[in-house]
Each structure stands twice: as structure tokens, then as C-alpha cells.
Amino acid sequence: MGPTSASATAGCWAARRSRSMPFSRKDLPPQAPLVDAHVHLRDRKGINDLASAGIAAARDAGTRENAGQDQLRRQRGPGDPILVWSGWALCKPGGYGSRIGLPVDGVDAIRREVRRLKAAGADIIKVIASGIVSLKHPGVITAGGFTGNELTLIVGEAAEQGLGVMAHANGEDAILACVHAGVRSLEHGFFMTRQAADVMADRGTFWVPTVGALARAAQAEGVSQEAKDFVSHRVKEQVAMIGYARSIGVPLAVGTDCVLPDQNYAAAYDAELEYYAQAELSGDAVRDIACQGGAKLLGLV
């Protein structure tokens, strides 16, 4: 759930950038089928937030085991967004991910949980392939993640069940391990490098950068000025890498990493669009990423 431990509690606050007219949903055609490829739904009110923001489809990117998400999907009514569900994430014991996932260790445990997720109705497998961006120790990624061989096993077992894999990963090593293992999408991807992006382009791996998640986390109470300065720099680097990734053909999708319900969700989605605009992408390119990019990632087109 997000690149930092604070993102779950910081809400979907979305600061407007320096430009006087920031890019937003209002700059897209009416009724554009917007997709949010990375949210965390708590209850029916979260679906209402998506619908109110004009979101046509969303991917729930991890909940704790037995959180009732399948029941939540059955509550969808006419006009509600399409929901794609990952179920509980798979994480390593002792590392990041236990809040939204189940620790698994060893071949048998991995295979068992992938099959359990399939039986529970998961549309995709979520794997925690790294730790999070630390705000207590700026520049550090916390402990967590699977080995390359374990990731390959997860991807292979998921494929046998007819499922793809979405991977939470930060740092070049974790990103490359995920891409080489064959994940469908890379979530967050802070500390992305050109080398990693090049490999993603070659493999056709989707990237969901969730820039706003880190920016929001820096606004949480108690975050040091050093951490805020670090985040400001890291956000600029992430935006620059979005521009590079788009230029070389990395498929992109918009994801807010918001925990819903949240009264500021619509503003958070607008803020995420603005980051793509800051990457010097055209309005048509932003629309393509927000609509077609997300729809392709979710398997809707």
C-alpha cells in the first residue's frame, strides 16, 4: 500500500502544483472512461468515491485476507465502475506488506496461496517485491521482497491459474527482478532508472508510477524537513522518468494508491494527471494513459 508507511494515513490530499492552470479531469473529453489502476477499497463508500470522480474502472491493489472484497464486488450496481481485484498480497515474512498481505515462505506456501487467491476470485496476483521508500531515513528502501527465483515461481504459478502479477517494487534491483520474472505491471517504481525502463519497454511491462502517493506521504504530521526535501526531489525524478518511459514505449497507467473512501479522492486523481502533464506529455497522451492505458492493463480491451 504505497511507497511509504505514511501514505495509508495521509489520505488523498492533493496539492496543486506551481502552474496556474494544472491539468485535471476537466481537460479530458466528457465521459472519458477513466481508470485508476491502483486503489485500496475498504467499503461500499469507496466505490461511490470512484463513481463520483467519473472513474469507469479500478483495480483494488491489495487488502488483508478475508476482507470481504468479493462481497464488495457483488454490491456493484448500475453505473458503478468495473472492479478488478487482487485479493490479499503475497509478502515475505518479516518484510513490508503484512497490512495488506499474507507472509509466505517457500515453494509450497507460494503455490498454495496463489491457488487460494484464484479460488477466492482474484483477478490478478499482487506481490510485494521490495520494501517502501523510507521517510525516517531518506534515500533508503526498507526491508522486504522476494528473490528473483521466487518471483519467477509466483509468476509461473499465477500463469498456470490464468492470472497475471502486479508487483509493488522500488529500487532498480527489485524493478529488474520483477520485469525479468515476467510481471504484468510494476507498481510505484521509485528510484526508476533508464536501464530499468529500457528493459520494461522491451518486455512490454506496464508501469503505474503512483507519484502522488509519495507526495501525500510527505505532508503527514511529523515528517522532517529533510524528508520533505528528499520527497520533492524524488517526485521530480519520478516525473522525469515518466516522460522518458513514455518516449521509449513503456506502457503506462494512472494509479493513485488512495485508500477509499476518502473525500479528497477526486483531487488526488486530478493531481496524478497533473504529474503526467508535468512530464511534458500532451493532453492526448495523458488521456490515452488515463483511459486506454488503464483499460489495457486491466484486461478490459
mmCIF file of C-alpha atoms in Angstrom:
data_model
loop_
_atom_site.group_PDB
_atom_site.id
_atom_site.type_symbol
_atom_site.label_atom_id
_atom_site.label_comp_id
_atom_site.label_asym_id
_atom_site.label_seq_id
_atom_site.Cartn_x
_atom_site.Cartn_y
_atom_site.Cartn_z
ATOM 1 C CA MET A 1 0.000 0.000 0.000
ATOM 2 C CA GLY A 2 2.021 2.877 -1.293
ATOM 3 C CA PRO A 3 5.682 3.696 -1.344
ATOM 4 C CA THR A 4 5.871 4.843 2.280
ATOM 5 C CA SER A 5 4.419 3.872 5.614
ATOM 6 C CA ALA A 6 2.729 7.264 5.917
ATOM 7 C CA SER A 7 0.756 7.018 2.683
ATOM 8 C CA ALA A 8 -2.013 4.934 4.235
ATOM 9 C CA THR A 9 -2.746 7.604 6.835
ATOM 10 C CA ALA A 10 -2.003 10.764 4.877
ATOM 11 C CA GLY A 11 -5.260 10.498 2.945
ATOM 12 C CA CYS A 12 -5.734 11.623 -0.626
ATOM 13 C CA TRP A 13 -4.635 15.190 -0.094
ATOM 14 C CA ALA A 14 -3.506 16.617 -3.408
ATOM 15 C CA ALA A 15 -1.520 19.849 -3.541
ATOM 16 C CA ARG A 16 -1.791 21.872 -6.704
ATOM 17 C CA ARG A 17 1.483 22.397 -8.485
ATOM 18 C CA SER A 18 3.060 25.717 -9.390
ATOM 19 C CA ARG A 19 1.312 26.136 -12.733
ATOM 20 C CA SER A 20 -1.701 28.442 -12.579
ATOM 21 C CA MET A 21 -3.883 26.031 -14.564
ATOM 22 C CA PRO A 22 -2.998 22.469 -13.547
ATOM 23 C CA PHE A 23 -4.136 19.584 -15.714
ATOM 24 C CA SER A 24 -7.219 17.767 -14.430
ATOM 25 C CA ARG A 25 -10.161 15.623 -15.484
ATOM 26 C CA LYS A 26 -11.800 18.800 -16.804
ATOM 27 C CA ASP A 27 -9.169 18.884 -19.549
ATOM 28 C CA LEU A 28 -10.331 15.498 -20.851
ATOM 29 C CA PRO A 29 -13.372 14.863 -23.064
ATOM 30 C CA PRO A 30 -16.692 14.482 -21.222
ATOM 31 C CA GLN A 31 -17.468 10.886 -20.289
ATOM 32 C CA ALA A 32 -13.867 9.811 -20.869
ATOM 33 C CA PRO A 33 -13.604 6.240 -19.474
ATOM 34 C CA LEU A 34 -11.030 6.957 -16.772
ATOM 35 C CA VAL A 35 -9.231 4.124 -14.998
ATOM 36 C CA ASP A 36 -7.500 4.072 -11.621
ATOM 37 C CA ALA A 37 -5.179 1.070 -11.706
ATOM 38 C CA HIS A 38 -4.148 1.216 -8.046
ATOM 39 C CA VAL A 39 -6.559 1.835 -5.179
ATOM 40 C CA HIS A 40 -7.349 0.142 -1.874
ATOM 41 C CA LEU A 41 -11.086 -0.228 -1.247
ATOM 42 C CA ARG A 42 -12.406 -0.505 2.291
ATOM 43 C CA ASP A 43 -16.146 -0.475 1.749
ATOM 44 C CA ARG A 44 -19.062 0.468 -0.468
ATOM 45 C CA LYS A 45 -18.436 4.181 0.107
ATOM 46 C CA GLY A 46 -15.128 3.757 -1.691
ATOM 47 C CA ILE A 47 -16.967 2.604 -4.796
ATOM 48 C CA ASN A 48 -19.131 5.711 -4.515
ATOM 49 C CA ASP A 49 -15.987 7.873 -4.446
ATOM 50 C CA LEU A 50 -14.778 6.256 -7.658
ATOM 51 C CA ALA A 51 -18.112 6.760 -9.379
ATOM 52 C CA SER A 52 -18.379 10.378 -8.243
ATOM 53 C CA ALA A 53 -14.954 11.098 -9.743
ATOM 54 C CA GLY A 54 -16.003 9.657 -13.090
ATOM 55 C CA ILE A 55 -13.858 6.534 -12.819
ATOM 56 C CA ALA A 56 -15.073 3.812 -15.187
ATOM 57 C CA ALA A 57 -12.861 1.027 -13.834
ATOM 58 C CA ALA A 58 -10.467 0.498 -10.947
ATOM 59 C CA ARG A 59 -8.073 -2.157 -9.699
ATOM 60 C CA ASP A 60 -8.088 -2.908 -5.988
ATOM 61 C CA ALA A 61 -4.412 -3.449 -5.214
ATOM 62 C CA GLY A 62 -4.429 -5.405 -2.006
ATOM 63 C CA THR A 63 -6.475 -5.971 1.109
ATOM 64 C CA ARG A 64 -5.934 -8.100 4.154
ATOM 65 C CA GLU A 65 -7.049 -11.726 4.000
ATOM 66 C CA ASN A 66 -10.811 -12.262 4.315
ATOM 67 C CA ALA A 67 -11.548 -8.541 3.982
ATOM 68 C CA GLY A 68 -14.834 -9.189 2.198
ATOM 69 C CA GLN A 69 -13.775 -7.741 -1.147
ATOM 70 C CA ASP A 70 -15.631 -10.396 -3.124
ATOM 71 C CA GLN A 71 -18.820 -9.392 -1.331
ATOM 72 C CA LEU A 72 -17.997 -5.767 -2.067
ATOM 73 C CA ARG A 73 -17.768 -6.535 -5.774
ATOM 74 C CA ARG A 74 -21.198 -8.150 -5.643
ATOM 75 C CA GLN A 75 -22.581 -4.851 -4.343
ATOM 76 C CA ARG A 76 -21.801 -3.109 -7.625
ATOM 77 C CA GLY A 77 -24.838 -1.505 -9.126
ATOM 78 C CA PRO A 78 -25.708 0.129 -12.454
ATOM 79 C CA GLY A 79 -23.299 2.951 -13.192
ATOM 80 C CA ASP A 80 -20.666 1.734 -10.754
ATOM 81 C CA PRO A 81 -17.099 1.299 -12.023
ATOM 82 C CA ILE A 82 -15.794 -2.092 -13.071
ATOM 83 C CA LEU A 83 -13.647 -3.560 -10.286
ATOM 84 C CA VAL A 84 -10.583 -5.730 -10.776
ATOM 85 C CA TRP A 85 -9.418 -7.370 -7.548
ATOM 86 C CA SER A 86 -6.023 -8.668 -6.463
ATOM 87 C CA GLY A 87 -7.112 -10.143 -3.152
ATOM 88 C CA TRP A 88 -4.534 -10.205 -0.378
ATOM 89 C CA ALA A 89 -0.957 -9.530 -1.429
ATOM 90 C CA LEU A 90 1.866 -12.043 -1.077
ATOM 91 C CA CYS A 91 4.788 -10.800 1.004
ATOM 92 C CA LYS A 92 7.885 -12.178 2.699
ATOM 93 C CA PRO A 93 7.852 -12.876 6.437
ATOM 94 C CA GLY A 94 9.474 -10.028 8.352
ATOM 95 C CA GLY A 95 9.305 -7.560 5.464
ATOM 96 C CA TYR A 96 6.867 -4.902 4.326
ATOM 97 C CA GLY A 97 3.380 -5.939 3.309
ATOM 98 C CA SER A 98 1.643 -7.605 6.234
ATOM 99 C CA ARG A 99 -1.016 -4.858 6.433
ATOM 100 C CA ILE A 100 -2.364 -5.760 3.005
ATOM 101 C CA GLY A 101 -0.951 -9.214 2.544
ATOM 102 C CA LEU A 102 -0.114 -12.637 3.826
ATOM 103 C CA PRO A 103 3.502 -13.649 4.505
ATOM 104 C CA VAL A 104 4.542 -16.715 2.516
ATOM 105 C CA ASP A 105 7.848 -18.547 2.532
ATOM 106 C CA GLY A 106 8.884 -21.496 0.409
ATOM 107 C CA VAL A 107 7.713 -23.113 -2.807
ATOM 108 C CA ASP A 108 4.762 -24.991 -1.338
ATOM 109 C CA ALA A 109 3.410 -21.958 0.525
ATOM 110 C CA ILE A 110 3.680 -19.753 -2.547
ATOM 111 C CA ARG A 111 1.854 -22.234 -4.753
ATOM 112 C CA ARG A 112 -0.823 -22.801 -2.143
ATOM 113 C CA GLU A 113 -1.576 -19.096 -1.703
ATOM 114 C CA VAL A 114 -1.717 -18.393 -5.430
ATOM 115 C CA ARG A 115 -4.260 -21.192 -5.787
ATOM 116 C CA ARG A 116 -6.218 -19.924 -2.774
ATOM 117 C CA LEU A 117 -6.344 -16.466 -4.306
ATOM 118 C CA LYS A 118 -7.625 -17.884 -7.573
ATOM 119 C CA ALA A 119 -10.317 -19.809 -5.707
ATOM 120 C CA ALA A 120 -11.245 -16.647 -3.782
ATOM 121 C CA GLY A 121 -11.926 -14.821 -7.036
ATOM 122 C CA ALA A 122 -8.756 -12.783 -7.511
ATOM 123 C CA ASP A 123 -8.334 -11.321 -10.991
ATOM 124 C CA ILE A 124 -4.602 -10.762 -10.577
ATOM 125 C CA ILE A 125 -1.921 -11.666 -8.025
ATOM 126 C CA LYS A 126 -0.328 -8.846 -6.009
ATOM 127 C CA VAL A 127 3.243 -9.425 -4.848
ATOM 128 C CA ILE A 128 5.356 -7.264 -2.552
ATOM 129 C CA ALA A 129 8.745 -7.331 -4.261
ATOM 130 C CA SER A 130 10.517 -4.680 -2.188
ATOM 131 C CA GLY A 131 10.170 -2.508 0.864
ATOM 132 C CA ILE A 132 8.897 1.060 0.894
ATOM 133 C CA VAL A 133 10.554 4.439 0.494
ATOM 134 C CA SER A 134 11.622 5.419 4.000
ATOM 135 C CA LEU A 135 10.845 8.905 5.265
ATOM 136 C CA LYS A 136 12.673 8.273 8.526
ATOM 137 C CA HIS A 137 15.849 7.558 6.577
ATOM 138 C CA PRO A 138 15.534 9.463 3.279
ATOM 139 C CA GLY A 139 17.045 7.588 0.359
ATOM 140 C CA VAL A 140 16.608 4.170 1.961
ATOM 141 C CA ILE A 141 14.203 1.443 0.855
ATOM 142 C CA THR A 142 13.043 -0.642 3.798
ATOM 143 C CA ALA A 143 13.342 -4.417 4.030
ATOM 144 C CA GLY A 144 11.043 -6.640 2.042
ATOM 145 C CA GLY A 145 10.690 -8.522 -1.197
ATOM 146 C CA PHE A 146 11.202 -11.880 -2.843
ATOM 147 C CA THR A 147 14.233 -13.257 -4.660
ATOM 148 C CA GLY A 148 14.286 -13.393 -8.434
ATOM 149 C CA ASN A 149 13.676 -17.143 -8.347
ATOM 150 C CA GLU A 150 10.713 -16.710 -6.014
ATOM 151 C CA LEU A 151 9.228 -14.030 -8.252
ATOM 152 C CA THR A 152 9.613 -16.313 -11.252
ATOM 153 C CA LEU A 153 7.834 -19.058 -9.317
ATOM 154 C CA ILE A 154 4.974 -16.717 -8.398
ATOM 155 C CA VAL A 155 4.575 -15.513 -11.975
ATOM 156 C CA GLY A 156 4.663 -19.079 -13.277
ATOM 157 C CA GLU A 157 2.118 -20.366 -10.764
ATOM 158 C CA ALA A 158 -0.142 -17.391 -11.442
ATOM 159 C CA ALA A 159 0.069 -18.071 -15.177
ATOM 160 C CA GLU A 160 -0.997 -21.672 -14.590
ATOM 161 C CA GLN A 161 -4.071 -20.265 -12.859
ATOM 162 C CA GLY A 162 -4.712 -17.886 -15.754
ATOM 163 C CA LEU A 163 -3.633 -14.819 -13.790
ATOM 164 C CA GLY A 164 -1.057 -12.085 -14.221
ATOM 165 C CA VAL A 165 1.028 -10.491 -11.475
ATOM 166 C CA MET A 166 1.207 -6.890 -10.290
ATOM 167 C CA ALA A 167 4.349 -6.115 -8.320
ATOM 168 C CA HIS A 168 4.996 -3.479 -5.680
ATOM 169 C CA ALA A 169 8.653 -2.645 -6.295
ATOM 170 C CA ASN A 170 11.016 0.224 -5.533
ATOM 171 C CA GLY A 171 14.679 0.414 -6.482
ATOM 172 C CA GLU A 172 16.404 -0.739 -9.655
ATOM 173 C CA ASP A 173 17.282 -4.232 -8.418
ATOM 174 C CA ALA A 174 13.718 -5.055 -7.378
ATOM 175 C CA ILE A 175 12.280 -3.494 -10.519
ATOM 176 C CA LEU A 176 14.559 -5.504 -12.802
ATOM 177 C CA ALA A 177 13.911 -8.706 -10.867
ATOM 178 C CA CYS A 178 10.173 -8.229 -11.362
ATOM 179 C CA VAL A 179 10.461 -7.427 -15.040
ATOM 180 C CA HIS A 180 12.745 -10.390 -15.734
ATOM 181 C CA ALA A 181 10.316 -12.630 -13.832
ATOM 182 C CA GLY A 182 7.541 -11.548 -16.193
ATOM 183 C CA VAL A 183 5.161 -9.480 -14.058
ATOM 184 C CA ARG A 184 2.364 -7.716 -15.895
ATOM 185 C CA SER A 185 2.739 -4.407 -14.094
ATOM 186 C CA LEU A 186 5.219 -2.594 -11.899
ATOM 187 C CA GLU A 187 3.619 -0.536 -9.108
ATOM 188 C CA HIS A 188 5.288 2.596 -7.695
ATOM 189 C CA GLY A 189 8.782 2.049 -9.109
ATOM 190 C CA PHE A 190 10.508 4.814 -7.199
ATOM 191 C CA PHE A 191 14.207 5.080 -7.988
ATOM 192 C CA MET A 192 13.397 4.010 -11.540
ATOM 193 C CA THR A 193 16.403 4.164 -13.870
ATOM 194 C CA ARG A 194 16.729 4.433 -17.620
ATOM 195 C CA GLN A 195 18.218 0.953 -17.736
ATOM 196 C CA ALA A 196 15.210 -0.484 -15.920
ATOM 197 C CA ALA A 197 12.786 1.471 -18.096
ATOM 198 C CA ASP A 198 14.542 0.216 -21.219
ATOM 199 C CA VAL A 199 14.033 -3.385 -20.107
ATOM 200 C CA MET A 200 10.384 -2.661 -19.294
ATOM 201 C CA ALA A 201 9.882 -1.279 -22.781
ATOM 202 C CA ASP A 202 11.472 -4.380 -24.309
ATOM 203 C CA ARG A 203 9.274 -6.688 -22.222
ATOM 204 C CA GLY A 204 6.085 -4.634 -22.510
ATOM 205 C CA THR A 205 5.782 -4.344 -18.723
ATOM 206 C CA PHE A 206 3.246 -1.761 -17.559
ATOM 207 C CA TRP A 207 4.286 0.927 -15.101
ATOM 208 C CA VAL A 208 1.886 2.527 -12.602
ATOM 209 C CA PRO A 209 4.064 5.279 -11.035
ATOM 210 C CA THR A 210 1.696 6.457 -8.219
ATOM 211 C CA VAL A 211 3.612 9.734 -7.882
ATOM 212 C CA GLY A 212 1.053 11.367 -5.632
ATOM 213 C CA ALA A 213 1.327 8.649 -3.002
ATOM 214 C CA LEU A 214 4.829 9.766 -2.104
ATOM 215 C CA ALA A 215 3.949 13.462 -2.296
ATOM 216 C CA ARG A 216 0.998 12.955 0.059
ATOM 217 C CA ALA A 217 3.079 10.938 2.497
ATOM 218 C CA ALA A 218 5.484 13.846 2.883
ATOM 219 C CA GLN A 219 2.613 16.005 4.156
ATOM 220 C CA ALA A 220 1.890 13.717 7.100
ATOM 221 C CA GLU A 221 2.375 15.087 10.596
ATOM 222 C CA GLY A 222 5.873 14.631 11.963
ATOM 223 C CA VAL A 223 7.709 14.287 8.657
ATOM 224 C CA SER A 224 11.060 16.075 8.861
ATOM 225 C CA GLN A 225 12.120 18.883 6.554
ATOM 226 C CA GLU A 226 14.944 16.668 5.341
ATOM 227 C CA ALA A 227 12.417 14.043 4.304
ATOM 228 C CA LYS A 228 10.200 16.646 2.627
ATOM 229 C CA ASP A 229 13.151 17.945 0.618
ATOM 230 C CA PHE A 230 14.054 14.390 -0.360
ATOM 231 C CA VAL A 231 10.485 13.696 -1.488
ATOM 232 C CA SER A 232 10.379 16.901 -3.529
ATOM 233 C CA HIS A 233 13.490 15.790 -5.391
ATOM 234 C CA ARG A 234 12.264 12.214 -5.759
ATOM 235 C CA VAL A 235 8.926 13.360 -7.178
ATOM 236 C CA LYS A 236 10.730 15.436 -9.797
ATOM 237 C CA GLU A 237 12.870 12.418 -10.693
ATOM 238 C CA GLN A 238 9.784 10.208 -10.946
ATOM 239 C CA VAL A 239 8.078 12.706 -13.236
ATOM 240 C CA ALA A 240 11.173 12.891 -15.439
ATOM 241 C CA MET A 241 11.250 9.094 -15.682
ATOM 242 C CA ILE A 242 7.589 9.062 -16.705
ATOM 243 C CA GLY A 243 8.476 11.280 -19.642
ATOM 244 C CA TYR A 244 11.389 9.034 -20.588
ATOM 245 C CA ALA A 245 9.329 5.867 -20.193
ATOM 246 C CA ARG A 246 6.603 7.207 -22.455
ATOM 247 C CA SER A 247 9.165 8.234 -25.077
ATOM 248 C CA ILE A 248 10.586 4.702 -25.346
ATOM 249 C CA GLY A 249 7.273 2.881 -25.323
ATOM 250 C CA VAL A 250 6.795 1.704 -21.738
ATOM 251 C CA PRO A 251 3.029 1.168 -21.333
ATOM 252 C CA LEU A 252 1.714 3.437 -18.574
ATOM 253 C CA ALA A 253 -1.447 3.578 -16.475
ATOM 254 C CA VAL A 254 -2.717 6.012 -13.844
ATOM 255 C CA GLY A 255 -2.888 4.836 -10.245
ATOM 256 C CA THR A 256 -3.459 6.985 -7.163
ATOM 257 C CA ASP A 257 -2.766 4.406 -4.413
ATOM 258 C CA CYS A 258 -5.603 6.022 -2.456
ATOM 259 C CA VAL A 259 -7.301 4.203 0.397
ATOM 260 C CA LEU A 260 -11.032 4.628 -0.197
ATOM 261 C CA PRO A 261 -13.358 6.068 0.909
ATOM 262 C CA ASP A 262 -11.645 9.451 1.007
ATOM 263 C CA GLN A 263 -13.392 12.775 0.472
ATOM 264 C CA ASN A 264 -10.370 14.126 -1.414
ATOM 265 C CA TYR A 265 -10.124 11.274 -3.891
ATOM 266 C CA ALA A 266 -11.148 13.266 -6.973
ATOM 267 C CA ALA A 267 -8.476 15.876 -6.229
ATOM 268 C CA ALA A 268 -5.904 13.116 -5.839
ATOM 269 C CA TYR A 269 -6.787 11.707 -9.255
ATOM 270 C CA ASP A 270 -6.507 15.163 -10.798
ATOM 271 C CA ALA A 271 -3.114 15.589 -9.140
ATOM 272 C CA GLU A 272 -1.918 12.322 -10.658
ATOM 273 C CA LEU A 273 -2.954 13.519 -14.122
ATOM 274 C CA GLU A 274 -1.049 16.736 -13.499
ATOM 275 C CA TYR A 275 2.157 14.778 -12.861
ATOM 276 C CA TYR A 276 1.861 13.283 -16.339
ATOM 277 C CA ALA A 277 1.362 16.763 -17.749
ATOM 278 C CA GLN A 278 4.471 17.912 -15.871
ATOM 279 C CA ALA A 279 6.341 15.145 -17.689
ATOM 280 C CA GLU A 280 5.664 17.233 -20.804
ATOM 281 C CA LEU A 281 3.139 14.810 -22.223
ATOM 282 C CA SER A 282 0.408 16.187 -24.457
ATOM 283 C CA GLY A 283 -3.215 16.244 -23.408
ATOM 284 C CA ASP A 284 -3.901 13.429 -25.866
ATOM 285 C CA ALA A 285 -1.103 11.367 -24.325
ATOM 286 C CA VAL A 286 -2.446 11.903 -20.801
ATOM 287 C CA ARG A 287 -5.922 10.905 -21.959
ATOM 288 C CA ASP A 288 -4.522 7.784 -23.622
ATOM 289 C CA ILE A 289 -2.709 6.754 -20.436
ATOM 290 C CA ALA A 290 -5.681 7.503 -18.168
ATOM 291 C CA CYS A 291 -8.184 5.689 -20.372
ATOM 292 C CA GLN A 292 -6.697 3.219 -22.847
ATOM 293 C CA GLY A 293 -3.567 2.524 -20.825
ATOM 294 C CA GLY A 294 -5.546 1.584 -17.758
ATOM 295 C CA ALA A 295 -8.137 -0.383 -19.717
ATOM 296 C CA LYS A 296 -5.433 -2.435 -21.423
ATOM 297 C CA LEU A 297 -3.679 -3.119 -18.136
ATOM 298 C CA LEU A 298 -6.910 -4.288 -16.511
ATOM 299 C CA GLY A 299 -7.682 -6.516 -19.497
ATOM 300 C CA LEU A 300 -10.811 -4.605 -20.473
ATOM 301 C CA VAL A 301 -9.836 -4.013 -24.113
#
